Tab-separated table of C-alpha atoms in Angstrom:
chain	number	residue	atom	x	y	z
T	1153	UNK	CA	-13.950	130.057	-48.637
T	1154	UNK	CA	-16.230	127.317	-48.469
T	1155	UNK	CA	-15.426	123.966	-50.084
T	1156	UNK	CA	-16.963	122.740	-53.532
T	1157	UNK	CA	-18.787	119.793	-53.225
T	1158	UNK	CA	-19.162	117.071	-55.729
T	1159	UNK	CA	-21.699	114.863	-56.903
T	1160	UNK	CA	-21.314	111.399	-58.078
T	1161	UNK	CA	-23.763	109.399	-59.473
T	1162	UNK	CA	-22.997	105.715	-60.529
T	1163	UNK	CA	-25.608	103.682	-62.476
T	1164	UNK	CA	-24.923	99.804	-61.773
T	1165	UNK	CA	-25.943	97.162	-63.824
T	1166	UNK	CA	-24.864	93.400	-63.900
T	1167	UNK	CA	-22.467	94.306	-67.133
T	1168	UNK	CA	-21.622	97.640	-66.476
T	1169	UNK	CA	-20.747	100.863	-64.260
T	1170	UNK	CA	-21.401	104.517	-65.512
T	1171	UNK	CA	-20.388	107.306	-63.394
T	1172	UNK	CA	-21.240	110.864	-63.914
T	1173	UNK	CA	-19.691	113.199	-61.869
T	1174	UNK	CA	-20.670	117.087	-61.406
T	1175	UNK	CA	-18.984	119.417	-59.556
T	1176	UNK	CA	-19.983	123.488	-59.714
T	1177	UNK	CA	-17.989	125.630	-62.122
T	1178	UNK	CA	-16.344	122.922	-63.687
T	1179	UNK	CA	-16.905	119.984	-66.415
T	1180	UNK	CA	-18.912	117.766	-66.513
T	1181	UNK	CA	-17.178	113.988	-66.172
T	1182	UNK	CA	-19.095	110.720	-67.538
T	1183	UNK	CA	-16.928	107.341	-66.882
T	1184	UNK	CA	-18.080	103.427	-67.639
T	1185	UNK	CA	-16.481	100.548	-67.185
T	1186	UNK	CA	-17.546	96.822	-68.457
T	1187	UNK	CA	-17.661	94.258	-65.829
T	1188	UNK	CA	-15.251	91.335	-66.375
T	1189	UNK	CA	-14.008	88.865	-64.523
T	1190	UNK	CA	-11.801	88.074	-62.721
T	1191	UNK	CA	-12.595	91.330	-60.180
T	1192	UNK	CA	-16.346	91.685	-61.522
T	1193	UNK	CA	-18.825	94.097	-60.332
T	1194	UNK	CA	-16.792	95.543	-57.381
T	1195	UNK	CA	-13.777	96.027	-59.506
T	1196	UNK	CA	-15.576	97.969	-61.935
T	1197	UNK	CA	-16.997	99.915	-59.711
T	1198	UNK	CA	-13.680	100.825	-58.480
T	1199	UNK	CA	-12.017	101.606	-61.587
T	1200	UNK	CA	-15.215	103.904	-62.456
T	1201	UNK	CA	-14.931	105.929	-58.595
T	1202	UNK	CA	-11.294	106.150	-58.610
T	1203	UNK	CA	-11.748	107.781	-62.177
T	1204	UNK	CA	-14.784	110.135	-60.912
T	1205	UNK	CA	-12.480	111.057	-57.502
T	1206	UNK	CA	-9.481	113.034	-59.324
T	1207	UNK	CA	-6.815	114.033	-57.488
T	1208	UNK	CA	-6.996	113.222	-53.836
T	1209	UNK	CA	-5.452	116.140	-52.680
T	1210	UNK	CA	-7.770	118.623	-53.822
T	1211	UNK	CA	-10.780	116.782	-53.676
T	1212	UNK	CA	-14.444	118.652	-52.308
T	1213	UNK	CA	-16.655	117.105	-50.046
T	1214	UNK	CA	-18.475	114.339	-52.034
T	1215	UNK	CA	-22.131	112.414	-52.105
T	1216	UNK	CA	-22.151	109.548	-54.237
T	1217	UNK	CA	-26.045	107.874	-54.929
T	1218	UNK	CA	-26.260	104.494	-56.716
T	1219	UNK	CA	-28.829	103.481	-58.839
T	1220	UNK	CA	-28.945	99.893	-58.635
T	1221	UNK	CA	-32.706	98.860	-59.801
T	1222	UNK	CA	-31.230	96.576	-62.219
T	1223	UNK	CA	-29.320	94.513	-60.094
T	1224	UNK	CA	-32.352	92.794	-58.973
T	1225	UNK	CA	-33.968	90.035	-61.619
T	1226	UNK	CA	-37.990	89.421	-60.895
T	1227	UNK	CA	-37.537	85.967	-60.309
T	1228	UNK	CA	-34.730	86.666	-57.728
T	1229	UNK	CA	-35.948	85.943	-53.734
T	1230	UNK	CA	-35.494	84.058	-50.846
T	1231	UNK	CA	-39.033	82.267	-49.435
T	1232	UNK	CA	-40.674	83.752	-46.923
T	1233	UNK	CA	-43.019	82.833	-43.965
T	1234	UNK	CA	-46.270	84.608	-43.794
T	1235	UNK	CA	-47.592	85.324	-40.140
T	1236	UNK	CA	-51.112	86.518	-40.819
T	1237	UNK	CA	-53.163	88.086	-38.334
T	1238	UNK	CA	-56.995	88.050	-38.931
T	1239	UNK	CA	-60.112	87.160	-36.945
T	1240	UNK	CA	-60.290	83.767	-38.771
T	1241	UNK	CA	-58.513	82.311	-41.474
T	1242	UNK	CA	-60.098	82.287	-45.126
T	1243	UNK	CA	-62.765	80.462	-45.581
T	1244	UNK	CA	-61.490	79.311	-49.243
T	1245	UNK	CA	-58.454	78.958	-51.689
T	1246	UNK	CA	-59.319	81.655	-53.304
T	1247	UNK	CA	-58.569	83.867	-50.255
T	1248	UNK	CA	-55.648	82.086	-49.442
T	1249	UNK	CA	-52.654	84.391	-50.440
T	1250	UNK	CA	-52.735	87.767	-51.510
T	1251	UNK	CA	-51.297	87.507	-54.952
T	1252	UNK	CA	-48.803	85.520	-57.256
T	1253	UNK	CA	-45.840	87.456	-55.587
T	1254	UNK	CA	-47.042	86.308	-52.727
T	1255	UNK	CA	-47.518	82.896	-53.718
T	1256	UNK	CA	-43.903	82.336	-55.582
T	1257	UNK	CA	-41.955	83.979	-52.649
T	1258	UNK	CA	-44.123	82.198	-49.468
T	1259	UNK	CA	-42.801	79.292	-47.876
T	1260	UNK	CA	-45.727	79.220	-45.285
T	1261	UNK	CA	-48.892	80.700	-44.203
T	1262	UNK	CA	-49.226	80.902	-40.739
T	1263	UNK	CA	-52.453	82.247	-39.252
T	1264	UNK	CA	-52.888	83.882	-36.338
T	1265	UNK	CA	-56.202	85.057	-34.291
T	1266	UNK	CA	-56.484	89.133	-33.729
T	1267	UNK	CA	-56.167	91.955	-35.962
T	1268	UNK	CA	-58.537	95.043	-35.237
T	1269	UNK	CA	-61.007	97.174	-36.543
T	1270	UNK	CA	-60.223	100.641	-39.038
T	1271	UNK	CA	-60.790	102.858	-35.919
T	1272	UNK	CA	-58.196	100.933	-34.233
T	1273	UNK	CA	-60.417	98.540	-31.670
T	1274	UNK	CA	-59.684	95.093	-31.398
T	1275	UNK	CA	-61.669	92.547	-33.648
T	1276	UNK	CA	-60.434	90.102	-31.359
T	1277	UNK	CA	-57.644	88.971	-28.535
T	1278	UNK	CA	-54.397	88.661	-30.327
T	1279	UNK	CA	-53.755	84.500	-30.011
T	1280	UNK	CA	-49.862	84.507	-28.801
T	1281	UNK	CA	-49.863	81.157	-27.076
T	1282	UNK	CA	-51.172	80.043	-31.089
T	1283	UNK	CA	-48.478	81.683	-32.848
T	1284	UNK	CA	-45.486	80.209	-30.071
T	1285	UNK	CA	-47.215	76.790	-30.372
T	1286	UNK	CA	-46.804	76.977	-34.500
T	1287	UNK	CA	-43.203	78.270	-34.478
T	1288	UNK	CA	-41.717	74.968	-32.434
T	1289	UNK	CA	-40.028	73.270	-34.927
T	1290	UNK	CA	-39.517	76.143	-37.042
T	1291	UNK	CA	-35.604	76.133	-38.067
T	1292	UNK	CA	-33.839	79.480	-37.200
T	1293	UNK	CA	-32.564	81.516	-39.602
T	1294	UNK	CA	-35.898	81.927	-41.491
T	1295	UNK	CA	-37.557	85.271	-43.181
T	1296	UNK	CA	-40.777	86.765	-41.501
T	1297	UNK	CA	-42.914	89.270	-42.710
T	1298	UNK	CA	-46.045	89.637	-39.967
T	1299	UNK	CA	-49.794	91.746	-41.778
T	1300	UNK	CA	-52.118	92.735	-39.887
T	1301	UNK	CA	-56.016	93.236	-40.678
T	1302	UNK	CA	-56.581	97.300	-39.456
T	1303	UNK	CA	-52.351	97.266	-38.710
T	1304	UNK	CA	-52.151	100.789	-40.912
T	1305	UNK	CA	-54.310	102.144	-37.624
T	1306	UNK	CA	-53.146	100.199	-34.931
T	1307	UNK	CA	-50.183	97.755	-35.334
T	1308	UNK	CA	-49.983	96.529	-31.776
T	1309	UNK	CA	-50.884	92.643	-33.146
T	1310	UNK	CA	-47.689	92.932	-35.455
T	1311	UNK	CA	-45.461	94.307	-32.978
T	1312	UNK	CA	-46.218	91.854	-30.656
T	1313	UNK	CA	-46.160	88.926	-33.335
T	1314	UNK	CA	-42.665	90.497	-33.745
T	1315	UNK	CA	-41.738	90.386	-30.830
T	1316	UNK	CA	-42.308	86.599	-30.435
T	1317	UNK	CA	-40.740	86.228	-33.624
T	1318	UNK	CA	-37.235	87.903	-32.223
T	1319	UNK	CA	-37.491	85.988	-28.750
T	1320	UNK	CA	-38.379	82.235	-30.019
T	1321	UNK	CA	-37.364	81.839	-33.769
T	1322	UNK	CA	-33.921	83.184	-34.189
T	1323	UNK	CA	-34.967	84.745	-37.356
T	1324	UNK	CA	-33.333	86.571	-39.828
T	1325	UNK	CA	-35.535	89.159	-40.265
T	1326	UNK	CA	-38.971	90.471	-39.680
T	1327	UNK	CA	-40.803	92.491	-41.386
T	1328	UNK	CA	-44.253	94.397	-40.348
T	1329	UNK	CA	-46.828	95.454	-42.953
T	1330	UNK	CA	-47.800	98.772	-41.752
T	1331	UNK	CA	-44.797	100.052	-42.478
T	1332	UNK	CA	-45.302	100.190	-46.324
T	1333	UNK	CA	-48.282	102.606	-45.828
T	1334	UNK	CA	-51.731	101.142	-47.917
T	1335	UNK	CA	-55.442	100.738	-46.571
T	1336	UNK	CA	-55.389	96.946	-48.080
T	1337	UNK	CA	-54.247	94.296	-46.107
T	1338	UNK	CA	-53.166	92.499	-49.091
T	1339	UNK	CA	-51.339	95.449	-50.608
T	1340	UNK	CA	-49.251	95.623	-47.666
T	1341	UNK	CA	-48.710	91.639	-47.304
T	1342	UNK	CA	-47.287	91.484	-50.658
T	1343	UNK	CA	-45.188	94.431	-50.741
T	1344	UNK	CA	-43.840	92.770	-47.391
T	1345	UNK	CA	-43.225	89.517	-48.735
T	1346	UNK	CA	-41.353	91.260	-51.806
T	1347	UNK	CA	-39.098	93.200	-49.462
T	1348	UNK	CA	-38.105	90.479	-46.905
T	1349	UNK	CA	-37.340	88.057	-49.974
T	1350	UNK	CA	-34.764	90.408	-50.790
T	1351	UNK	CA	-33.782	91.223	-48.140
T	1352	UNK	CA	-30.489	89.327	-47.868
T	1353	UNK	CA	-29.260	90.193	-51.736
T	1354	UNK	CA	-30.248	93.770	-50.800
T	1355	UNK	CA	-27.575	93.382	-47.924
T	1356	UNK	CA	-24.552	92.008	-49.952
T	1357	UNK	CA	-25.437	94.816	-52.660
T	1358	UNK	CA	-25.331	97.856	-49.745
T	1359	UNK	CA	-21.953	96.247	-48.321
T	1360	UNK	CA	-20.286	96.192	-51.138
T	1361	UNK	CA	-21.170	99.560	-52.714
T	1362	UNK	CA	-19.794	100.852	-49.354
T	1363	UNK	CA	-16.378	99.064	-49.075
T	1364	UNK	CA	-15.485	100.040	-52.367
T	1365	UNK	CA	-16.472	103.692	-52.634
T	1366	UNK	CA	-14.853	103.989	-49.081
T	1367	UNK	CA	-12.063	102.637	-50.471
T	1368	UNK	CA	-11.851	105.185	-53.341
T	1369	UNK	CA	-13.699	108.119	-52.020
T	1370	UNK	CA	-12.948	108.219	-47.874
T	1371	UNK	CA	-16.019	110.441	-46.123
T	1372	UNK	CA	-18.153	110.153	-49.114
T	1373	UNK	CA	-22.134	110.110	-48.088
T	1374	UNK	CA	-23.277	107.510	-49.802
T	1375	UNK	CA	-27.061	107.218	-51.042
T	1376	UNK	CA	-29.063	105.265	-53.275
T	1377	UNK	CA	-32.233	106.247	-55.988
T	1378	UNK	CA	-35.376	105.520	-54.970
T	1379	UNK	CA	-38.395	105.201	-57.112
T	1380	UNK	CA	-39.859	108.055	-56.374
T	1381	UNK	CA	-37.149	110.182	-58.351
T	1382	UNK	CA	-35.293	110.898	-54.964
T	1383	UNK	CA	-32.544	109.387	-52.746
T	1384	UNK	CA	-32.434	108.018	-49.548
T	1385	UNK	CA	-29.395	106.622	-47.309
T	1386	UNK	CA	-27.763	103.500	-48.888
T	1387	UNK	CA	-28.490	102.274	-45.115
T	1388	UNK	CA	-31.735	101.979	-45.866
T	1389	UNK	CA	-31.459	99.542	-49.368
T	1390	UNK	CA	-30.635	97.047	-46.444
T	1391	UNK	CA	-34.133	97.413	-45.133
T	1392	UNK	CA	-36.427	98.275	-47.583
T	1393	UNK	CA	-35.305	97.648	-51.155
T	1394	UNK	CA	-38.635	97.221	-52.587
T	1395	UNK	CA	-38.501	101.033	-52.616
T	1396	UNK	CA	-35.609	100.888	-55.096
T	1397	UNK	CA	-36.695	98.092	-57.242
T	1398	UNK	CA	-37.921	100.388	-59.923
T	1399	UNK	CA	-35.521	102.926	-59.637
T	1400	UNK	CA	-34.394	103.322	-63.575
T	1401	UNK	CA	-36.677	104.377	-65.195
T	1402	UNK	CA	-37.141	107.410	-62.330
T	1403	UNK	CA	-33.144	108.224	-62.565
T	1404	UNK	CA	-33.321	108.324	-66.537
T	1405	UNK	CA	-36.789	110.796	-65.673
T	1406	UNK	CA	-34.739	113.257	-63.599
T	1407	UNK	CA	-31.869	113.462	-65.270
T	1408	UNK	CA	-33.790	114.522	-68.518
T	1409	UNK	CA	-35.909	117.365	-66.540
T	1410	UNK	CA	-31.927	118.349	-65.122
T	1411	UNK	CA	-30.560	118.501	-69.100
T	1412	UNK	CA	-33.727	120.230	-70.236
T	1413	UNK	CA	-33.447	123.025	-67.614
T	1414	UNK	CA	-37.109	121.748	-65.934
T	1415	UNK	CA	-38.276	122.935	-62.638
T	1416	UNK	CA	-42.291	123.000	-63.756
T	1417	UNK	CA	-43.466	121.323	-66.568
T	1418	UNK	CA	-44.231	118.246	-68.477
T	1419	UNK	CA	-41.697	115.662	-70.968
T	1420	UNK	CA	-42.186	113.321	-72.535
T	1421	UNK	CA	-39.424	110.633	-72.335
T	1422	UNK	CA	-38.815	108.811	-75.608
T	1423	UNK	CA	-36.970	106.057	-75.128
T	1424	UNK	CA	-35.784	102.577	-77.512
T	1425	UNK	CA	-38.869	101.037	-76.025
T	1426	UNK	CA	-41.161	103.297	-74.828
T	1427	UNK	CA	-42.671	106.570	-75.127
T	1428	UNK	CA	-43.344	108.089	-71.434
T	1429	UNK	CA	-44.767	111.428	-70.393
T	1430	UNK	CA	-44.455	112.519	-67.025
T	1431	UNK	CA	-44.462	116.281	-65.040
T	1432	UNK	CA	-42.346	117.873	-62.663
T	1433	UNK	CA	-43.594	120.523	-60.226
T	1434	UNK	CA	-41.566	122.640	-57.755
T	1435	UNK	CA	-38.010	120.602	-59.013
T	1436	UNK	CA	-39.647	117.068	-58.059
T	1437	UNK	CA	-41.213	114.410	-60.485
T	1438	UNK	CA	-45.019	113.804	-59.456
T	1439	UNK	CA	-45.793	110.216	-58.434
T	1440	UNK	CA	-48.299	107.488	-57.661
T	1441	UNK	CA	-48.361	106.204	-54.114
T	1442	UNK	CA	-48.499	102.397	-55.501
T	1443	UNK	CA	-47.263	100.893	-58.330
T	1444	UNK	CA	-47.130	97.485	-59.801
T	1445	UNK	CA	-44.457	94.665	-59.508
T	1446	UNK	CA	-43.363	92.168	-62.616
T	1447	UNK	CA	-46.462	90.225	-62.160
T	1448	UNK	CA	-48.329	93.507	-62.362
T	1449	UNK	CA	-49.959	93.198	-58.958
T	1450	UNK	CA	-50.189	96.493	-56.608
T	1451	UNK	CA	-47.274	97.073	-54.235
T	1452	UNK	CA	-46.994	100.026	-51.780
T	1453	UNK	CA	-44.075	101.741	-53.004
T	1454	UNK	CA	-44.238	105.539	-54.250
T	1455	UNK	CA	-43.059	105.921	-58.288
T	1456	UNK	CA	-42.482	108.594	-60.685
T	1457	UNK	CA	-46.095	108.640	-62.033
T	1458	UNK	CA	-44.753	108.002	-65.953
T	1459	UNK	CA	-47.846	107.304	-68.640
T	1460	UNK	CA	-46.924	105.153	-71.100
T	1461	UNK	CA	-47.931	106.710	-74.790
T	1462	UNK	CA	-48.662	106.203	-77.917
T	1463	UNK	CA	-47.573	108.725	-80.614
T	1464	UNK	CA	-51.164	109.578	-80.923
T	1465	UNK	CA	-51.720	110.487	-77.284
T	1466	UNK	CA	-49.473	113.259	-77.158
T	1467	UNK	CA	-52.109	115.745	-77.930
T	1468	UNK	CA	-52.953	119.572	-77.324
T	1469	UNK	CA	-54.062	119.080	-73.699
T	1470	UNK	CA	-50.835	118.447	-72.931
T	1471	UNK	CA	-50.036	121.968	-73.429
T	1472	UNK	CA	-46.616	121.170	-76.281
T	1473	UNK	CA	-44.528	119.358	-73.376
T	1474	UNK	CA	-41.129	119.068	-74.286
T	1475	UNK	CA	-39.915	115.843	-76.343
T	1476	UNK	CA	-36.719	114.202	-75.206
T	1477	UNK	CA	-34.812	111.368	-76.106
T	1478	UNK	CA	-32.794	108.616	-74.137
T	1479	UNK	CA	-30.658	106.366	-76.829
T	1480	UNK	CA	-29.941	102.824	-76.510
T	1481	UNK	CA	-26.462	103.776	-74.937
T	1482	UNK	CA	-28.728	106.040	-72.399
T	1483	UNK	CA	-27.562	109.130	-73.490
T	1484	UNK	CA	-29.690	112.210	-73.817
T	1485	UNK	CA	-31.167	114.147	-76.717
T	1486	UNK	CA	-32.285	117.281	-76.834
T	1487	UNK	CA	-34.322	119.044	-79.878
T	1488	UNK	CA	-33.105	121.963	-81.683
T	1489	UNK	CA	-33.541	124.275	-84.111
T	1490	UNK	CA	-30.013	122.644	-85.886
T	1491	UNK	CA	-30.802	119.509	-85.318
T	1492	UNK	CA	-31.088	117.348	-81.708
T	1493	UNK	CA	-28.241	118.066	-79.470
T	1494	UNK	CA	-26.610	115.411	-77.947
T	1495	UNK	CA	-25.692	115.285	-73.992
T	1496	UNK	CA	-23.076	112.639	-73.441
T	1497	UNK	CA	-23.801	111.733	-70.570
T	1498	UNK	CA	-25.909	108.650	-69.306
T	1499	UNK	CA	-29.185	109.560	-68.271
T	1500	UNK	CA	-30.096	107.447	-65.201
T	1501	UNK	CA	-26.377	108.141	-63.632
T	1502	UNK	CA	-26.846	112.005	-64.501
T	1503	UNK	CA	-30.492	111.621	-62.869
T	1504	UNK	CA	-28.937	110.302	-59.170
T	1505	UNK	CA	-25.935	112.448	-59.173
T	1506	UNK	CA	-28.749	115.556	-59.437
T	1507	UNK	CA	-30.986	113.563	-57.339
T	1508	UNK	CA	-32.647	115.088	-53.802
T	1509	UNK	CA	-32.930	114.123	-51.100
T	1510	UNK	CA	-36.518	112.989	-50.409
T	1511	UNK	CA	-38.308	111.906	-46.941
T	1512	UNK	CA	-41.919	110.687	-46.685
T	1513	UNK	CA	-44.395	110.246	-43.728
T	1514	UNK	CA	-47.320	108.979	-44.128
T	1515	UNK	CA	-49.688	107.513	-41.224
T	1516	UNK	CA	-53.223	107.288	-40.432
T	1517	UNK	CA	-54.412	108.630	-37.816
T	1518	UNK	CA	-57.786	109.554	-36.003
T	1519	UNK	CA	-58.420	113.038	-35.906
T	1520	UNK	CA	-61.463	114.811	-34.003
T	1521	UNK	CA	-61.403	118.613	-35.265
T	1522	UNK	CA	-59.285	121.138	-36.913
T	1523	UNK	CA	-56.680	121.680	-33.984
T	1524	UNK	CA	-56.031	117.848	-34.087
T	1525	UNK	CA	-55.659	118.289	-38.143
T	1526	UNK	CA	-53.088	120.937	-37.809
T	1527	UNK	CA	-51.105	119.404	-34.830
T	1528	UNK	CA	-50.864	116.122	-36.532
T	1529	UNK	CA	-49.839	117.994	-39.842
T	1530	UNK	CA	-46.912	120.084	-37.926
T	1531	UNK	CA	-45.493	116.314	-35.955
T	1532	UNK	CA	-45.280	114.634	-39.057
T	1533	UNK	CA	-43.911	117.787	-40.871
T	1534	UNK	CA	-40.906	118.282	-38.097
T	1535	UNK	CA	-40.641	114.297	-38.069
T	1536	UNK	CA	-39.491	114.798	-41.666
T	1537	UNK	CA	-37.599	117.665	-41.540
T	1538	UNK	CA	-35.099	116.328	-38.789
T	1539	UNK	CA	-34.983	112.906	-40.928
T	1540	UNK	CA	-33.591	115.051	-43.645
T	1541	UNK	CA	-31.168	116.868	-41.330
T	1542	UNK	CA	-30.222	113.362	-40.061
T	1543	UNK	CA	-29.346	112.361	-43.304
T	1544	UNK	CA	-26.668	115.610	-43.671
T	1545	UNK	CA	-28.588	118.012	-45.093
T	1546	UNK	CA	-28.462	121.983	-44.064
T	1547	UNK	CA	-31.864	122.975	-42.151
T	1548	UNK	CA	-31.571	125.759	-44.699
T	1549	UNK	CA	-31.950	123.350	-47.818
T	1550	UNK	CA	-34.842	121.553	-46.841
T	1551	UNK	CA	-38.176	121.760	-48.506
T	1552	UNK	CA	-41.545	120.880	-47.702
T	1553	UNK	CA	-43.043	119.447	-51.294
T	1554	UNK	CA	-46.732	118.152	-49.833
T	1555	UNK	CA	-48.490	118.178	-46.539
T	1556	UNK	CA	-52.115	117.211	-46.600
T	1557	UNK	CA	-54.890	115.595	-44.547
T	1558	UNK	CA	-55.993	112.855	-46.730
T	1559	UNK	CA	-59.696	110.893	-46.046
T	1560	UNK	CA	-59.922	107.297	-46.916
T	1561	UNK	CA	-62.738	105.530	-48.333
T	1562	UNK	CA	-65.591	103.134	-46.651
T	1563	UNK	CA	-63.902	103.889	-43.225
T	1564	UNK	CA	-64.753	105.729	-40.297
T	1565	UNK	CA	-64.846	109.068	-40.756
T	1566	UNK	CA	-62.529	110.375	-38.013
T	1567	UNK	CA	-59.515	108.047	-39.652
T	1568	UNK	CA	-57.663	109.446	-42.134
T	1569	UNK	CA	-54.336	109.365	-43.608
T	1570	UNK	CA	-51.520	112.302	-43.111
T	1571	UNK	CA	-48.756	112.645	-45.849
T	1572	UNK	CA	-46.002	114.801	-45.435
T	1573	UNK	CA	-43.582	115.184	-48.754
T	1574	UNK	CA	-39.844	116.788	-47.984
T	1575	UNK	CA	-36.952	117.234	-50.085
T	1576	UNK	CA	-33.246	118.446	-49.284
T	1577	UNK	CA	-30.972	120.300	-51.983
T	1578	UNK	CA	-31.439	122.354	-54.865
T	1579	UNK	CA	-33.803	121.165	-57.833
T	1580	UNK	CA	-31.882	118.627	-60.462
T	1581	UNK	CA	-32.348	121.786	-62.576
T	1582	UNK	CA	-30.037	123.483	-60.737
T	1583	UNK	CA	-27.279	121.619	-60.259
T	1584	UNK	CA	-26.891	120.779	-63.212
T	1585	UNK	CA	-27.090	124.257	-64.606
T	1586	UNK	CA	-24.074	124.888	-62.088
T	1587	UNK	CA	-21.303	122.582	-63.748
T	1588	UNK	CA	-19.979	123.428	-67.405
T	1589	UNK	CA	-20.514	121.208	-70.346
């Protein structure tokens, strides 16, 4: 007989931990807990898992994702040194960072000669001896993040800048551009520089989630939201948590398509604040490949694509989507003929217990004729497929949501950009159409 497995999803804020718990065939479970001193965060956290866990002894295989978004304030950051790779430096101020993220998180700018060309030839010798020569003096311990001009083609300049970075600057991290995918140089800088100056709170977040749900829930896999509606390994909020700085509003998206039975369709989301409408196609919330950070300036991150509204806009074209609401307390709504129905349970923790798994690649790459098309298609296809294995999912579960050949603007022709879409699990739909009310 094969073992039930349980879902836990935890939203944590700074004053408070809700829990929802699902587990097929039986109730639903919704716990919260203040935070208080003394104990704070962590012992909340506990008393909210150890409530969610039930009885040890007959306790399924568990997951448990965290949605943790609002842990992180805007102003929140360590600075950050800026190794910039480019032919020549700007010529004027105005050209001089990439952005007020940029500007409030940057301790330095270094610049560095090299960087190459968007089909991936050299604009000019990569200047190492200039880069060693402005890191003497440098005290160790510091933040990197290393861009690139053409790095989202070739990246060899900020792998090498890296790897002087590592040998003769005893940093504490380094970060490298081209892996936040985006055609703009500045688009990847600043999402760079927003990720590395969190970097270290990121850390102490990740550790402490996992001491205390191993503590409470032994052989749990443990995940956290992303803001693309999905979940990814709470190994990797340690690396990149720019991709879960927006998670909320994404958890509180899927968990409403879960309560109103959605697989394909549209909602809109009306919440204290806001009115939102967004879709969801084949059990996944459509999103945006960039969005926009508290100064409102582009960052390469992937979001649920949400629209805000105004009563007025929801129109026929539309086609009627379905109205739901999230109260203050975060609980959902749910229109009726009697009157709205009330779910009590929170949406954003509902939305990462039913939350996928969800993988992404997404590279440019030069590509000749069709038989190059479809080989580089099926590599980055398997690359994501045996990511989501990786991550514990059943080969059987795992779905391929988008796999296209992109071309990019005012580049060469040849270059363009593969993205490969997977997700792992049934839809949010269906688990929660599993568990009981």
């Amino acid at each position: 007989m094969q073992r039930k497995h349980m879902r836990i999803g935890v939203r944590v804020t700074p004053d408070r931990v809700t829990g929802v718990r699902l587990v097929r065939d039986e109730a639903r479970e919704h716990h919260s807990e203040a935070v208080e001193h003394p104990g704070g965060l962590e012992a909340a956290l506990g008393r909210v898992l150890a409530q969610l866990a039930g009885d040890i002894e007959d306790r399924p295989t568990a997951t448990v994702t965290f949605e943790v978004s609002q842990l992180f304030a805007p102003d929140q950051g360590e600075p950050v040194t800026v190794v910039r790779i480019a032919p020549r430096a700007p010529m004027d101020d105005a050209h001089a960072y990439s952005g007020v993220s940029v500007a409030q998180r940057a301790l330095q700018t270094v610049h560095v000669t090299g960087g190459h060309s968007n089909a991936g030839e050299a604009l000019a010798t990569f200047e190492a001896s200039g880069l060693r020569s402005r890191l003497r003096g440098q005290p160790p311990g510091g933040r990197y993040v290393v861009t690139s001009v053409g790095a989202s083609v070739n990246a060899a300049h900020e792998i090498e800048a890296s790897r002087i970075l590592l040998d003769e600057a005893a940093p504490a991290s380094v970060v490298q551009s081209h892996s936040f995918h985006n055609t703009s140089f500045s688009v990847r800088e600043r999402t760079g520089v927003l990720n590395s100056s969190h970097l270290a709170y990121a850390e102490g977040i990740a550790t402490s989630l996992a001491t205390v749900a191993a503590a409470h829930i032994p052989n749990a896999r443990l995940f956290v939201m992303t803001n693309d509606g999905g979940a990814a390994p709470l190994a990797s909020l340690s690396l990149k948590p720019v991709h879960s700085l927006f998670s909320g509003l994404a958890a509180e998206f899927v968990g409403v398509a879960a309560v109103a039975g959605i697989d394909d369709g549209r909602i809109v989301m009306r919440r204290p604040d806001s009115v939102s409408f967004g879709e969801v196609t084949a059990g996944a919330p459509t999103v945006v490949s960039r969005s926009r950070d508290s100064a409102g300036e582009l960052i390469a991150t992937r979001t649920v694509h949400l629209v805000t509204l105004d009563d007025g806009s929801v129109g026929d074209w539309m086609g009627e989507p379905l109205e739901i609401t999230v109260t203050a307390a975060g609980l959902v709504e749910l229109p009726g003929t009697d009157g709205c129905e009330r779910i009590e349970l929170d949406a954003g923790a509902l939305g990462a217990a039913c939350s996928q798994l969800v993988e992404w690649f997404e590279q440019a790459v030069q590509i000749n004729n069709a038989p190059e098309k479809e080989q580089a298609l099926g590599n980055a296809e398997a690359k994501v497929r045996a990511r989501l294995v990786s991550y514990g999912s059943p080969p059987s579960q795992v779905r391929i949501l988008d796999c296209r050949v992109i071309g990019a603007s005012y580049q060469n022709p040849n270059v363009v950009t593969v993205r490969v879409r997977g997700a792992a699990g049934p839809s949010p739909r269906e688990i929660f159409e599993e568990t009981s009310g």
